[in-house]
Every structure is written in C-alpha cells, then in structure tokens.
Amino acid sequence: NAGVTQTPKFRILKIGQSMTLQCTQDMNHNYMYWYRQDPGMGLKLIYYSVGAGITDKGEVPNGYNVSRSTTEDFPLRLELAAPSQTSVYFCASGNTGTSYEQYFGPGTRLTVT
Amino acid sequence: GENVEQHPSTLSVQEGDSAVIKCTYSDSASNYFPWYKQELGKRPQLIIDIRSNVGEKKDQRIAVTLNKTAKHFSLHITETQPEDSAVYFCAAIGGATNKLIFGTGTLLAVQP
C-alpha cells in the first residue's frame, strides 16, 4: 500500500493563478481531509469528506474548493491564489468504521508570490 | 465548536528527564484524543491516542492521561532521548463528522 499520496511536493504560484492539489489514498478509507499548516503553527482543517459525493467545510474553507467523485481521490482547488494561501497542505484519510486514526500524506509546500 | 489549547509552546529538557505537555478541550462530547509527532519537514505521525472511556494509556516511554471532568489531557514522555526532539500536537475529535481539531503544538528540544 502506498497510503496517502500527494502531488506536487512543491509549487510556486503567482497571485491570481489557479491550481489543483492532488490527493489519493489506497486504503479504501471513507473519510478524507485537507489541512493547511502555516509556519510554526498547528494544522487547520480546510475541507473534509465522509464519502464519495459528500464534502463539507472545515475551519478555514475560504478560497478553496473540493470534490470527491471517487473513494480514492480528494483534490483541493485554489481558484485565485493569494499570498495568505502560502502554506504546507496535508491531505489525510481515515476509516471511522474501525478507528478514528487519520493517516497523513507527505504534504505539498505552496508559495504564492 | 471544539477548541483545543496546548501548553507549553516550547519545552527544553535534558536527556533522560521527563517531559509533560498539556492540552484542554472545550467540547464535552469529544471522545477521542490523539497525539501527533512532527519532525521538521515531515508529516504528522500518530504516536499515541486515548478514548474518552479510558483514563490512562501507556506505550513504552510514552503515556497519555485524560481527565474528562476537567477536560484536560496530557502527554508524558519519560527518559527522553535526542530523537524525541520534534513538534508535538494534541487533538480532539468528536461527533459524527470526525473532525480533528489540533492544538497549536509544542516544540520539544531534548538536550544531550
């Protein structure tokens, strides 16, 4: 099992550009999450999904969109990048049927200039 | 919604000493409390967790205690080693959504 994978690892965007951060898990988890981690700070939940076709907002959803068309994939879309979105983005997945544990991907480091 | 506070923000100990990190939560319905370790540039890794029906859990040098009445939970690391140096995050989860709310983290430095 690869676990949770994220692409790209690094990205530099100009203000106003758009991009999609990819997240895929091969553990058949029903729950998936997107967090952002600003330097020296904790993780803030952006969006989450409890299953294919179902998404909901977390603590800091503004400026982002998500979709969940399959169990495996949970992409995060930035439409108009702003410097405030410079952060490290972590995707995570979990299966509430057996455990609350969340498994994190390696992260995407995004810089908006 | 849930709010998690974590103290201290930084902690420096000598190798072999114990380290204690404390968290408080606000939602009495929270029922799961994990602790994550994050090394520089790496992803958070679960090191121990506790559910609300348990008061204490131990795994070798690491233990977690939970006081539901006071809504406190703590991480205890004994016989600290330099490789324990990292940022530690507490979190709380509850309800049907399984939304993890994280504390702000504690930077633990173990001095050899």
GROMACS .gro file of C-alpha atoms in nm, chain A residues 2-70:
model
   69
    2ALA     CA    1   0.126   0.348  -0.089
    3GLY     CA    2  -0.102   0.500   0.178
    4VAL     CA    3  -0.183   0.866   0.114
    5THR     CA    4  -0.001   1.030  -0.174
    6GLN     CA    5   0.004   1.396  -0.270
    7THR     CA    6   0.124   1.583  -0.577
    8PRO     CA    7   0.302   1.809  -0.635
    9LYS     CA    8   0.556   1.823  -0.350
   10PHE     CA    9   0.636   2.188  -0.413
   11ARG     CA   10   0.476   2.464  -0.616
   12ILE     CA   11   0.523   2.837  -0.662
   13LEU     CA   12   0.220   3.030  -0.785
   14LYS     CA   13   0.175   3.390  -0.886
   15ILE     CA   14  -0.107   3.589  -0.730
   16GLY     CA   15  -0.433   3.519  -0.912
   17GLN     CA   16  -0.325   3.187  -1.062
   18SER     CA   17  -0.518   2.866  -1.004
   19MET     CA   18  -0.407   2.514  -0.927
   20THR     CA   19  -0.527   2.178  -0.802
   21LEU     CA   20  -0.353   1.983  -0.529
   22GLN     CA   21  -0.397   1.612  -0.580
   23CYS     CA   22  -0.456   1.356  -0.304
   24THR     CA   23  -0.505   0.983  -0.344
   25GLN     CA   24  -0.538   0.705  -0.089
   26ASP     CA   25  -0.537   0.330  -0.150
   27MET     CA   26  -0.664   0.216   0.190
   28ASN     CA   27  -1.035   0.230   0.097
   29HIS     CA   28  -1.095   0.491   0.367
   30ASN     CA   29  -1.429   0.665   0.361
   31TYR     CA   30  -1.312   0.985   0.532
   32MET     CA   31  -1.068   1.227   0.372
   33TYR     CA   32  -0.943   1.565   0.489
   34TRP     CA   33  -0.743   1.868   0.377
   35TYR     CA   34  -0.540   2.066   0.630
   36ARG     CA   35  -0.312   2.363   0.597
   37GLN     CA   36  -0.017   2.429   0.826
   38ASP     CA   37   0.131   2.776   0.838
   39PRO     CA   38   0.493   2.813   0.956
   40GLY     CA   39   0.526   2.739   1.327
   41MET     CA   40   0.157   2.672   1.363
   42GLY     CA   41  -0.082   2.384   1.406
   43LEU     CA   42  -0.300   2.227   1.141
   44LYS     CA   43  -0.626   2.386   1.035
   45LEU     CA   44  -0.899   2.187   0.863
   46ILE     CA   45  -0.997   2.329   0.524
   47TYR     CA   46  -1.249   2.075   0.391
   48TYR     CA   47  -1.338   1.715   0.459
   49SER     CA   48  -1.539   1.438   0.301
   50VAL     CA   49  -1.725   1.149   0.463
   51GLY     CA   50  -1.758   0.957   0.137
   52ALA     CA   51  -1.776   0.988  -0.239
   53GLY     CA   52  -2.006   1.272  -0.340
   54ILE     CA   53  -2.014   1.430   0.008
   55THR     CA   54  -1.799   1.722   0.117
   56ASP     CA   55  -1.821   1.982   0.392
   57LYS     CA   56  -1.636   2.288   0.515
   58GLY     CA   57  -1.381   2.286   0.791
   59GLU     CA   58  -1.239   2.577   0.990
   60VAL     CA   59  -1.078   2.772   0.702
   61PRO     CA   60  -1.258   2.696   0.372
   62ASN     CA   61  -1.247   3.041   0.209
   63GLY     CA   62  -1.053   3.047  -0.118
   64TYR     CA   63  -1.068   2.669  -0.169
   65ASN     CA   64  -1.295   2.414  -0.329
   66VAL     CA   65  -1.301   2.035  -0.322
   67SER     CA   66  -1.471   1.746  -0.491
   68ARG     CA   67  -1.494   1.375  -0.414
   69SER     CA   68  -1.604   1.176  -0.713
   70THR     CA   69  -1.431   0.854  -0.605
   0.00000   0.00000   0.00000
